[in-house]
CSV table of C-alpha atoms in Angstrom, one decimal:
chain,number,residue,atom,x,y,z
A,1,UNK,CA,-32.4,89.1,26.9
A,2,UNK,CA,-31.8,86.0,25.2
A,3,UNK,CA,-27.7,84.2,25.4
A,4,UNK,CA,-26.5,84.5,21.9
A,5,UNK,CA,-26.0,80.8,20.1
A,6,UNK,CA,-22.8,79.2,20.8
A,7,UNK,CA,-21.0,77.6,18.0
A,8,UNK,CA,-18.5,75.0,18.2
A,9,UNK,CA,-16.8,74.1,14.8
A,10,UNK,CA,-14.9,70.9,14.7
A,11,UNK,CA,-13.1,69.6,11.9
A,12,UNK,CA,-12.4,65.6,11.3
A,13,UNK,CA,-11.4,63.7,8.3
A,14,UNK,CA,-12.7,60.7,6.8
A,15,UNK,CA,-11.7,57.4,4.5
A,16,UNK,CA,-13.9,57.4,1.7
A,17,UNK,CA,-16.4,59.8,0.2
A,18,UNK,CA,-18.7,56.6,0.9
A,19,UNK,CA,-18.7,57.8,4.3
A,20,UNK,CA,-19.9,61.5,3.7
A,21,UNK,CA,-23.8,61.2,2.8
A,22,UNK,CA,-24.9,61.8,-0.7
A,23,UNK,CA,-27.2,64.2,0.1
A,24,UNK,CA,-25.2,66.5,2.5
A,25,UNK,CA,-22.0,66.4,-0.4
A,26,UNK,CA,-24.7,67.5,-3.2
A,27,UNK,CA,-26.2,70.5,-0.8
A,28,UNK,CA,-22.8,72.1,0.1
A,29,UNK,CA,-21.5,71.3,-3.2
A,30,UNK,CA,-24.2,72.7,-5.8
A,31,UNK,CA,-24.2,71.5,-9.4
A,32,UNK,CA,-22.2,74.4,-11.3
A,33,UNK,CA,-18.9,72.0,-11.5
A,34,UNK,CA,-18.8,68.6,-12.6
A,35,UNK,CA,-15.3,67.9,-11.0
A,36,UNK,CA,-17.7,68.7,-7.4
A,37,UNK,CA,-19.9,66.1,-7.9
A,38,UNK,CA,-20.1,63.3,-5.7
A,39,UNK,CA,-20.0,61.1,-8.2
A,40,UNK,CA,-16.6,62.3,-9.9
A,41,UNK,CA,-15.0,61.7,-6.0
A,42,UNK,CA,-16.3,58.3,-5.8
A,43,UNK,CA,-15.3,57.3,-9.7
A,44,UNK,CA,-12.0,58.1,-8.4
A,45,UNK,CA,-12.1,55.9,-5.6
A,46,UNK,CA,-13.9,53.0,-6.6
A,47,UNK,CA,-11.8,52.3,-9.9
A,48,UNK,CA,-8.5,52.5,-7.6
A,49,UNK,CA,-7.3,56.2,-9.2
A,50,UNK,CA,-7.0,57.3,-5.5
A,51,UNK,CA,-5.8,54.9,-3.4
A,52,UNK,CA,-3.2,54.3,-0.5
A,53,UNK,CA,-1.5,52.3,-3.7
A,54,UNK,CA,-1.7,55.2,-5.6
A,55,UNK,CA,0.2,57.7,-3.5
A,56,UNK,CA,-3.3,59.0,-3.1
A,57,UNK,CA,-5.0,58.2,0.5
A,58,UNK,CA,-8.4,59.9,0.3
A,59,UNK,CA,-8.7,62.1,3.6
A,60,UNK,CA,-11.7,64.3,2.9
A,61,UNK,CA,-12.5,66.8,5.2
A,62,UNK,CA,-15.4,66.7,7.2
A,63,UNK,CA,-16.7,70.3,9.2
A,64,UNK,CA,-19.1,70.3,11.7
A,65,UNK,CA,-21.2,72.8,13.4
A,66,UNK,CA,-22.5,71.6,17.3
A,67,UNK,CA,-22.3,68.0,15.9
A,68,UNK,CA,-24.2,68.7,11.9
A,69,UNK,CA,-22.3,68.3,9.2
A,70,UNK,CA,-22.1,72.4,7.5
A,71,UNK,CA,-19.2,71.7,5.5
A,72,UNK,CA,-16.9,69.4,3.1
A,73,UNK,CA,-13.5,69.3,1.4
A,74,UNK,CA,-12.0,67.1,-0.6
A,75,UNK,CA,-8.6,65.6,0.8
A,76,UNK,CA,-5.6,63.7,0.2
A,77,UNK,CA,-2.4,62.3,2.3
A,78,UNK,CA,-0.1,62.6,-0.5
A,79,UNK,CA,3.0,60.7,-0.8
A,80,UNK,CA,4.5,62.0,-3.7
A,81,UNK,CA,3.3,65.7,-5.3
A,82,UNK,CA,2.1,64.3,-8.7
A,83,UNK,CA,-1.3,65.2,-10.4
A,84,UNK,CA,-0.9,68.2,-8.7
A,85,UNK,CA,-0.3,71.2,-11.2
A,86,UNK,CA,0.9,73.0,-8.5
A,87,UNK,CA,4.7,71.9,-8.1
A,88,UNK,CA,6.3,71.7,-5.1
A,89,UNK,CA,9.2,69.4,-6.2
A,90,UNK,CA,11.7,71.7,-5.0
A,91,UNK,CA,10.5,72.0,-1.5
A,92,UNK,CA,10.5,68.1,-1.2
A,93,UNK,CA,14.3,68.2,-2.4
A,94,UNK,CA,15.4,70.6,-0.3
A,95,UNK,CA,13.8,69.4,3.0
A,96,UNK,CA,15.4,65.8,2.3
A,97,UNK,CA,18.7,67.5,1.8
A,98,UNK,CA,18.2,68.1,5.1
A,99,UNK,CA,17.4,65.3,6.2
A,100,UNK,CA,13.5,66.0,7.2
A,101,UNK,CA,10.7,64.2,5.6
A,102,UNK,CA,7.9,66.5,3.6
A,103,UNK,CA,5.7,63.5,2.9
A,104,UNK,CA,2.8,62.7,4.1
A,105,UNK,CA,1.2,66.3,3.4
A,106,UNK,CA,-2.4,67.0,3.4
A,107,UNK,CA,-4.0,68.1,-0.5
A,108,UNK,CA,-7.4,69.8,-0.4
A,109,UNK,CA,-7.8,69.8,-4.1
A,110,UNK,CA,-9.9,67.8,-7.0
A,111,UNK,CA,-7.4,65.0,-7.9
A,112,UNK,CA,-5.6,65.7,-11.7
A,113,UNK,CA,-7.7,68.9,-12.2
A,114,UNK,CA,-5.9,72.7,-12.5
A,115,UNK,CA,-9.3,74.0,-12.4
A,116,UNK,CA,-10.0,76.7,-10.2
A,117,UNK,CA,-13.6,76.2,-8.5
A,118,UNK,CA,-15.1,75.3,-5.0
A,119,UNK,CA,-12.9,73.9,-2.6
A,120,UNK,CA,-14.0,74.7,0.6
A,121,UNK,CA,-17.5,73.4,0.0
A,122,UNK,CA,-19.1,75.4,2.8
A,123,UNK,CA,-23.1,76.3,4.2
A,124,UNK,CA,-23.4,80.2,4.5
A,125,UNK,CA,-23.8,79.3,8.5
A,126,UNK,CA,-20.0,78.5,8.7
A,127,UNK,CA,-18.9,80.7,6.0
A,128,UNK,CA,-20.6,83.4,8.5
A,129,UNK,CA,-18.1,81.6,11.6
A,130,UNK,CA,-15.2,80.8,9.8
A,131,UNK,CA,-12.3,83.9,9.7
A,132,UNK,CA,-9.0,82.9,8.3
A,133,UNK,CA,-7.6,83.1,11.4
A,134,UNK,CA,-10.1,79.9,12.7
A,135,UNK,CA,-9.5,78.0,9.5
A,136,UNK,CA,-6.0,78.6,9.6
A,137,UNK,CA,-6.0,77.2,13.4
A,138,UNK,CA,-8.5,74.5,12.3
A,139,UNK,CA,-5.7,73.3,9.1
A,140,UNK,CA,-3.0,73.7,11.1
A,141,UNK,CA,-4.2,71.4,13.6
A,142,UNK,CA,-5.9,68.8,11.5
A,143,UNK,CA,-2.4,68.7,10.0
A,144,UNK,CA,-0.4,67.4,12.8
A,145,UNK,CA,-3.4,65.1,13.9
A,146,UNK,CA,-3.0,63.1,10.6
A,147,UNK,CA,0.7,63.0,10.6
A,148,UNK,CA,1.5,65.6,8.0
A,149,UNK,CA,3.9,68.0,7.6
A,150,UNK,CA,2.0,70.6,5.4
A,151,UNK,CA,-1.4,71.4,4.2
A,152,UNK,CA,-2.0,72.6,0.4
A,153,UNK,CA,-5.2,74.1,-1.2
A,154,UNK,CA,-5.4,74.2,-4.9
A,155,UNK,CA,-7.0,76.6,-7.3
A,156,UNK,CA,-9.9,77.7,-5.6
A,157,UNK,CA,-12.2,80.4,-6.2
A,158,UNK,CA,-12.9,83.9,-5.1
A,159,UNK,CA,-15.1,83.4,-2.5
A,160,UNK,CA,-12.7,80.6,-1.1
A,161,UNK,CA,-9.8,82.9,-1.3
A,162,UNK,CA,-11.2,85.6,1.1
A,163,UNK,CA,-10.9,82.6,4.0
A,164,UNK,CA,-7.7,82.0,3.6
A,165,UNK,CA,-5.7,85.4,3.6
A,166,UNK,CA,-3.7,84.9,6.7
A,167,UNK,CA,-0.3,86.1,7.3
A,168,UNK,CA,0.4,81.9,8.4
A,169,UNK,CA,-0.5,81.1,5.0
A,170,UNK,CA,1.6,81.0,2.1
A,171,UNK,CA,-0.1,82.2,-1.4
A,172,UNK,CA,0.9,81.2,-5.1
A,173,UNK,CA,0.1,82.2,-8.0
A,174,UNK,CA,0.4,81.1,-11.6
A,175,UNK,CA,-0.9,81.6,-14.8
A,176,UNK,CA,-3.3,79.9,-17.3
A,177,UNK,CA,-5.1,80.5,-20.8
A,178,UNK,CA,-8.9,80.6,-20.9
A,179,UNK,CA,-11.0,81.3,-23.8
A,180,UNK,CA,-13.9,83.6,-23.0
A,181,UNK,CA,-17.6,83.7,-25.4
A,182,UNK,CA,-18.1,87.5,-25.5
A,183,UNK,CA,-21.2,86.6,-27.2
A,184,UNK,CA,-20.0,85.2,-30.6
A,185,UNK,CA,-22.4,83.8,-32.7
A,186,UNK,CA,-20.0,81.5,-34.7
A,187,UNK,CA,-16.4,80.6,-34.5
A,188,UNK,CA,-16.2,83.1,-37.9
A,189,UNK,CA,-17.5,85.6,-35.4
A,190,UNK,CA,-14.9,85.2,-33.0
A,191,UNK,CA,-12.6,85.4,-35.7
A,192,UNK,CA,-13.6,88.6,-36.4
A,193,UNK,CA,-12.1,90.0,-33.0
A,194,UNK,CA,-8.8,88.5,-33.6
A,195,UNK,CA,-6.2,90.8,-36.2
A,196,UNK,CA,-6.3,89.8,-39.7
A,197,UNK,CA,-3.0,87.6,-38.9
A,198,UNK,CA,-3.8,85.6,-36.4
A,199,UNK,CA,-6.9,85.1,-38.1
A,200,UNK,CA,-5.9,84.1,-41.0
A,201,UNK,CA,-3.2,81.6,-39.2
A,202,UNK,CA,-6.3,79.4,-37.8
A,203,UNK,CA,-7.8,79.2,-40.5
A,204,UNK,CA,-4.6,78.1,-42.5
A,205,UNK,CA,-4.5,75.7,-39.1
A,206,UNK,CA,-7.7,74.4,-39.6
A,207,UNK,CA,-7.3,73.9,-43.4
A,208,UNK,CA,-4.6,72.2,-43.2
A,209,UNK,CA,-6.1,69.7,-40.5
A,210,UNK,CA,-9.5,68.8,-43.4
A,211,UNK,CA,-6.6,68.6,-46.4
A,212,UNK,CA,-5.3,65.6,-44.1
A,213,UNK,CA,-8.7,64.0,-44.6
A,214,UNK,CA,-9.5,64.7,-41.0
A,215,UNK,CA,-12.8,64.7,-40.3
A,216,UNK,CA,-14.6,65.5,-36.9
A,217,UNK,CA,-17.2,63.3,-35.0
A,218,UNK,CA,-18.9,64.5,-31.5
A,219,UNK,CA,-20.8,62.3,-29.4
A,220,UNK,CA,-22.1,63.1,-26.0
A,221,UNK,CA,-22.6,61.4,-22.8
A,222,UNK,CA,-24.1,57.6,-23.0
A,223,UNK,CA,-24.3,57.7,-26.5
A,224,UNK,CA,-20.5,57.1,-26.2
A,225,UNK,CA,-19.9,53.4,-27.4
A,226,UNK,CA,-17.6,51.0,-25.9
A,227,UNK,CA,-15.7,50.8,-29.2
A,228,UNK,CA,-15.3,55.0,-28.9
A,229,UNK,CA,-14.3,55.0,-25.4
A,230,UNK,CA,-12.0,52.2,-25.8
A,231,UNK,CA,-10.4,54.3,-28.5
A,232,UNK,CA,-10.1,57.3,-26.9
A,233,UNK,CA,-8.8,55.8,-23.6
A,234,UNK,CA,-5.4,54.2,-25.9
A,235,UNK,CA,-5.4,57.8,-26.9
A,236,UNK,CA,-5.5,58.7,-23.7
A,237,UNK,CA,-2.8,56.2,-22.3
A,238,UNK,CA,-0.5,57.4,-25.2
A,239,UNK,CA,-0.4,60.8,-23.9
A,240,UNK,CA,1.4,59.7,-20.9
A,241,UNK,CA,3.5,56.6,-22.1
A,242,UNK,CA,5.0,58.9,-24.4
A,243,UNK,CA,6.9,60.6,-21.3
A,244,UNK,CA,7.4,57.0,-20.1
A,245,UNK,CA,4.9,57.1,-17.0
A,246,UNK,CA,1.7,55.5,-16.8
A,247,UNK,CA,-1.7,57.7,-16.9
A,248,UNK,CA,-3.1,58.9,-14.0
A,249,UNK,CA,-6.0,57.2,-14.9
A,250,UNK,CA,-7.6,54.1,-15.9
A,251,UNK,CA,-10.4,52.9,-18.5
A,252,UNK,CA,-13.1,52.0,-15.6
A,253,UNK,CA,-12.3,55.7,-14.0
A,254,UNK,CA,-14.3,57.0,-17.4
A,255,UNK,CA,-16.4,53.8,-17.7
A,256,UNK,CA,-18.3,55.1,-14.9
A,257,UNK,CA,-18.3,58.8,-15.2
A,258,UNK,CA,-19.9,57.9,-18.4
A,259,UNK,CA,-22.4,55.6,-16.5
A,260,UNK,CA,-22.9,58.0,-13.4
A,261,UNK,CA,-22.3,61.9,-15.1
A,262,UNK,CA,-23.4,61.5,-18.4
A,263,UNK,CA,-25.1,64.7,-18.8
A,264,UNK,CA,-21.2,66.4,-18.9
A,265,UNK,CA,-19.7,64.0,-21.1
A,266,UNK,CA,-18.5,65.8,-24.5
A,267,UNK,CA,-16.5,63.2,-26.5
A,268,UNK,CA,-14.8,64.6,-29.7
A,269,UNK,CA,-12.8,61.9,-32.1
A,270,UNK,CA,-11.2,62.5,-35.2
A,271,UNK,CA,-11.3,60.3,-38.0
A,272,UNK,CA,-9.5,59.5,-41.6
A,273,UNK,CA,-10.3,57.1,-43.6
A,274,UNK,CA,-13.0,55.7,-41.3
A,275,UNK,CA,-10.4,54.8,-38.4
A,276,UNK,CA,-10.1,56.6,-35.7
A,277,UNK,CA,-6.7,58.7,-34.7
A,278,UNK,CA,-7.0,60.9,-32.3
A,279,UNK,CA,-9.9,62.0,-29.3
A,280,UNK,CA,-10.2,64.6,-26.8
A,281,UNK,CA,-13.0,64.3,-24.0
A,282,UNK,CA,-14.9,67.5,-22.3
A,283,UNK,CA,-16.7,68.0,-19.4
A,284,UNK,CA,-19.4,71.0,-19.2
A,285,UNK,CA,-20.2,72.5,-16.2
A,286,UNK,CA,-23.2,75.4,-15.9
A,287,UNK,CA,-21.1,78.3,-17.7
A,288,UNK,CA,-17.7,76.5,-18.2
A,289,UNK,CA,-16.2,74.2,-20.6
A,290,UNK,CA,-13.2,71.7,-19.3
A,291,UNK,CA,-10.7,70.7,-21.9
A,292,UNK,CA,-9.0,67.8,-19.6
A,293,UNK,CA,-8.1,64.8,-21.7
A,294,UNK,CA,-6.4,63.9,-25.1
A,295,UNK,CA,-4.0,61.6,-26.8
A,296,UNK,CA,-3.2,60.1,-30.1
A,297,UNK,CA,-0.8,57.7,-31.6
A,298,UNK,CA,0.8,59.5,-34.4
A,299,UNK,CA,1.3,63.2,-35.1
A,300,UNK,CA,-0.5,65.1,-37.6
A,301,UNK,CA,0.0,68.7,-38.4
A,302,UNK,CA,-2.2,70.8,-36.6
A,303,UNK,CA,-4.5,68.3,-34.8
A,304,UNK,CA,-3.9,68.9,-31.5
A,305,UNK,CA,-4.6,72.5,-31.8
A,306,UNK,CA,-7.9,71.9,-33.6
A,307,UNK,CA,-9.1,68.7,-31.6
A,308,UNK,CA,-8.5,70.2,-28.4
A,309,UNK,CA,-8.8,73.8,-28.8
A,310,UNK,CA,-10.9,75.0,-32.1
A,311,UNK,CA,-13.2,72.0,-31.7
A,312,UNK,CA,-13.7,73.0,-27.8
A,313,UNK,CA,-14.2,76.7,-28.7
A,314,UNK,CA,-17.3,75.3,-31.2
A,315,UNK,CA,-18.6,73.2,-28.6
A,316,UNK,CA,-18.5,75.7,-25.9
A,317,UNK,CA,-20.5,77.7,-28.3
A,318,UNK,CA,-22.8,75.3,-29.4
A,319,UNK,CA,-23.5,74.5,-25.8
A,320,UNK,CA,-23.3,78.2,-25.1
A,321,UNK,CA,-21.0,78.6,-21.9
A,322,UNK,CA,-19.2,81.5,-21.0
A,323,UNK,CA,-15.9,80.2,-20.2
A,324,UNK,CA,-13.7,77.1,-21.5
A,325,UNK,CA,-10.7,76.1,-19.7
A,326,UNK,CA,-8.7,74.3,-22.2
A,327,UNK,CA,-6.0,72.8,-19.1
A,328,UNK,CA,-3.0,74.1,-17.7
A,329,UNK,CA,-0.6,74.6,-20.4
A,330,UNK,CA,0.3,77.4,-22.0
A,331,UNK,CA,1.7,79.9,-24.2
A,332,UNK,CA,0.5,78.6,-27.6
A,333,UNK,CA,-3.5,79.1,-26.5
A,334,UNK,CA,-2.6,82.8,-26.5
A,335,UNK,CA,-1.9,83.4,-30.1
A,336,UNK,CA,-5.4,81.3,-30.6
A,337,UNK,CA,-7.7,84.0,-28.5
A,338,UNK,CA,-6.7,82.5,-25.1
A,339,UNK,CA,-6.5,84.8,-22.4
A,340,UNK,CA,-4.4,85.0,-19.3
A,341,UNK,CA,-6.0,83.9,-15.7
A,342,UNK,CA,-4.1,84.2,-12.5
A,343,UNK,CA,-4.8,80.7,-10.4
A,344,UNK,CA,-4.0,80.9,-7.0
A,345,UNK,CA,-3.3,78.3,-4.5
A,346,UNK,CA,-2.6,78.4,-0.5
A,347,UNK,CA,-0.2,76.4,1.3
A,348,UNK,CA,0.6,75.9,5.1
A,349,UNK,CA,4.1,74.8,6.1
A,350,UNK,CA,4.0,73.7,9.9
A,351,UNK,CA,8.1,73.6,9.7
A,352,UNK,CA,9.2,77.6,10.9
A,353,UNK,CA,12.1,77.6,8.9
A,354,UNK,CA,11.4,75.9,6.1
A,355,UNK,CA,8.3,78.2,6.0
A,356,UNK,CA,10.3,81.6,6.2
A,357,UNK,CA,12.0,79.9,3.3
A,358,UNK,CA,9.2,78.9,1.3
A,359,UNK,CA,7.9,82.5,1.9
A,360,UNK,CA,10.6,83.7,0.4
A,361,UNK,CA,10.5,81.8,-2.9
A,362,UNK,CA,6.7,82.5,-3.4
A,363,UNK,CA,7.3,86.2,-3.6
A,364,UNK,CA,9.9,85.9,-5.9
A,365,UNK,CA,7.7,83.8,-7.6
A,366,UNK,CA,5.2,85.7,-7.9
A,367,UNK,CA,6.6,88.5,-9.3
A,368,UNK,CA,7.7,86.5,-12.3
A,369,UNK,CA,4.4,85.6,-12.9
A,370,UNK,CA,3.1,88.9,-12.4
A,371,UNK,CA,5.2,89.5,-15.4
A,372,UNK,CA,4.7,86.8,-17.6
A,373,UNK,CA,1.0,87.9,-17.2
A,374,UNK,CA,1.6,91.4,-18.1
A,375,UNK,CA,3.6,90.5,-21.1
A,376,UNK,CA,0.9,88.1,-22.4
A,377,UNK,CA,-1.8,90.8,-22.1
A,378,UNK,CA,-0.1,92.8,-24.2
A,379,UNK,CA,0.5,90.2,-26.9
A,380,UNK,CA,-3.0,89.7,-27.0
A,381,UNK,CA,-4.1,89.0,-30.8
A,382,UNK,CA,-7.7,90.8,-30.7
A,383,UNK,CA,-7.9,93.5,-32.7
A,384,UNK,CA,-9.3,95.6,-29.9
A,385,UNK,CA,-9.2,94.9,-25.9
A,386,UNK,CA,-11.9,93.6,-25.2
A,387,UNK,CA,-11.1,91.5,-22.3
A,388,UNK,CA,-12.1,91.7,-18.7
């Protein structure tokens, strides 16, 4: 009788995604979600968005089975938790107060992006080794090697979650708004579903938004000029020097995912008078529209709402995907036929009390969310429940 194969499964970081082959990120990763593509990681890097000077020190995981690379992650030392989405501000407070440091920590998440997808990008071989007992052991000790005090995976998907169910492991949830295509023909269609209120509040919305003289212009992918782009992206900027902080990122970040993704590109400017006021861009993945950046300089009734979200829901159909994840924020998507996702994320704390603690607050937590979810499906505006 034949010895059964040994496996060994090591786990090492590395610098740069230039270091990680092309070829070995695109085979683990697949081509569903543009924020997994190798070229989104290295647009990133090369145009300085995550950088040591940044707060952001690319550490990508690297997993290995008897010496072949089987699977990939994308990683950060962290110096600060911003860009995150998932915020930890509190625990950094309180374990200064005592006088411990929480920074460095280890991120395994897409930089800037509440989106849940792939994070663990791994071949069915180690999927089929892996228990969340060995990846837990695995994080934990990568964690010390590289000087952090923590490890944190954000938003990732179902078949991610069942590897990382370990009592060790510390698991939040929160909440989002997603618009789902249950096969509507038209936007008119989906109004249909919604009550005869809400329905006739968007289209007050969107009337309102044409009486302005707003009119709509959609370009896609390379045919995005540098005039257009260089518009959107002080649109962009605005967003964020509104709060008084610079963006998270810069004009040759989306300079070359125009160049190097252009096939997801979905650029969608308003216009009055012939000027240009306001932009959102989207990026569509195989079922799923992302709704991740917008700005404008002045405020106009309404525009937001139908830039970001009633434009997004016509693309998405137009395009027809399933699924369009408008961003993290919240409440006002639900009255526009947004509904309710739980995200999830998981979080290692390698400090024993500060983990008993943390545990604590994260089912407290929960439960408030568990709540705030309940409470938004039931103020659902369809006319009938037709939601999954």
């Amino acid at each position: 009788m034949s010895e059964p194969a040994s496996f060994e499964i090591t786990l090492e970081t590395c610098a740069s995604v230039a270091d990680i082959p092309q070829q070995d990120w695109q085979r683990l990763a697949g081509c569903s979600s543009p924020f997994l593509r190798y070229e989104f990681f290295q647009a990133l890097e090369s145009s300085g968005c995550t950088v040591p000077e940044t707060g952001w020190t690319p550490s990508h995981l690297i997993f290995r089975i008897n010496g072949e690379i089987c699977g990939l992650a994308p990683g950060y030392l962290k110096t600060h938790s911003m860009g995150e989405y998932v915020f930890d501000w509190s625990w950094a407070d309180a374990y200064q107060r005592h006088g411990l440091p929480y920074y460095p920590k280890l991120l395994i998440a897409v930089p800037f992006t509440p989106s849940q997808g792939s994070r663990l990008l791994f071949s069915d071989a180690l999927r089929a080794q892996l228990t969340p007992q060995i990846l837990n052991d695995l994080l934990t000790r990568l964690t010390t090697q590289v000087g952090a005090h923590s490890w944190h995976l954000l938003f990732p998907n179902k078949a991610d979650q069942a590897l990382l169910h370990h009592d060790q492991e510390l698991h939040r949830i929160g909440c989002q708004f997603h618009w789902h295509n249950r096969d509507y023909q038209s936007f008119d269609n989906f109004l249909g579903v919604l009550t005869s209120r809400k329905r006739k509040s968007i289209r007050k919305e969107r009337r309102q938004v044409a009486d302005q003289g707003i009119r709509f212009r959609h370009v896609h992918g390379r045919d995005i000029s540098d005039q257009a782009l260089s518009a959107f992206y002080v649109f962009y900027q605005a967003t964020y020097l509104k709060r008084g902080r610079p963006p998270y990122l810069n004009k040759q970040f989306f300079e070359q995912l125009r160049e190097a993704m252009p096939e997801h590109l979905h650029l969608i400017l308003a216009v009055q008078e012939g000027e240009m006021i306001a932009g959102a861009l989207f990026l569509a993945g195989e079922d799923t529209l992302y709704g991740r950046y917008w700005g404008c300089l002045e405020e106009y009734n309404h525009l937001h709402f139908e830039t970001c979200y009633y434009q997004g829901i016509e693309l998405a159909l137009a395009l027809g995907l399933q699924h369009f994840d408008a961003g993290a924020q919240g409440e006002h998507k639900l009255v526009r036929g947004f509904e309710p996702t739980i995200t999830h994320s998981w979080h290692g704390i390698l400090h024993p009390g500060f983990r008993e603690a943390v545990e604590s607050f994260t089912h407290e937590e929960a439960s408030h969310v568990v709540s705030y979810f309940d409470d938004a499906q039931s103020a659902l505006p369809f006319r009938q429940q037709e939601q999954d």
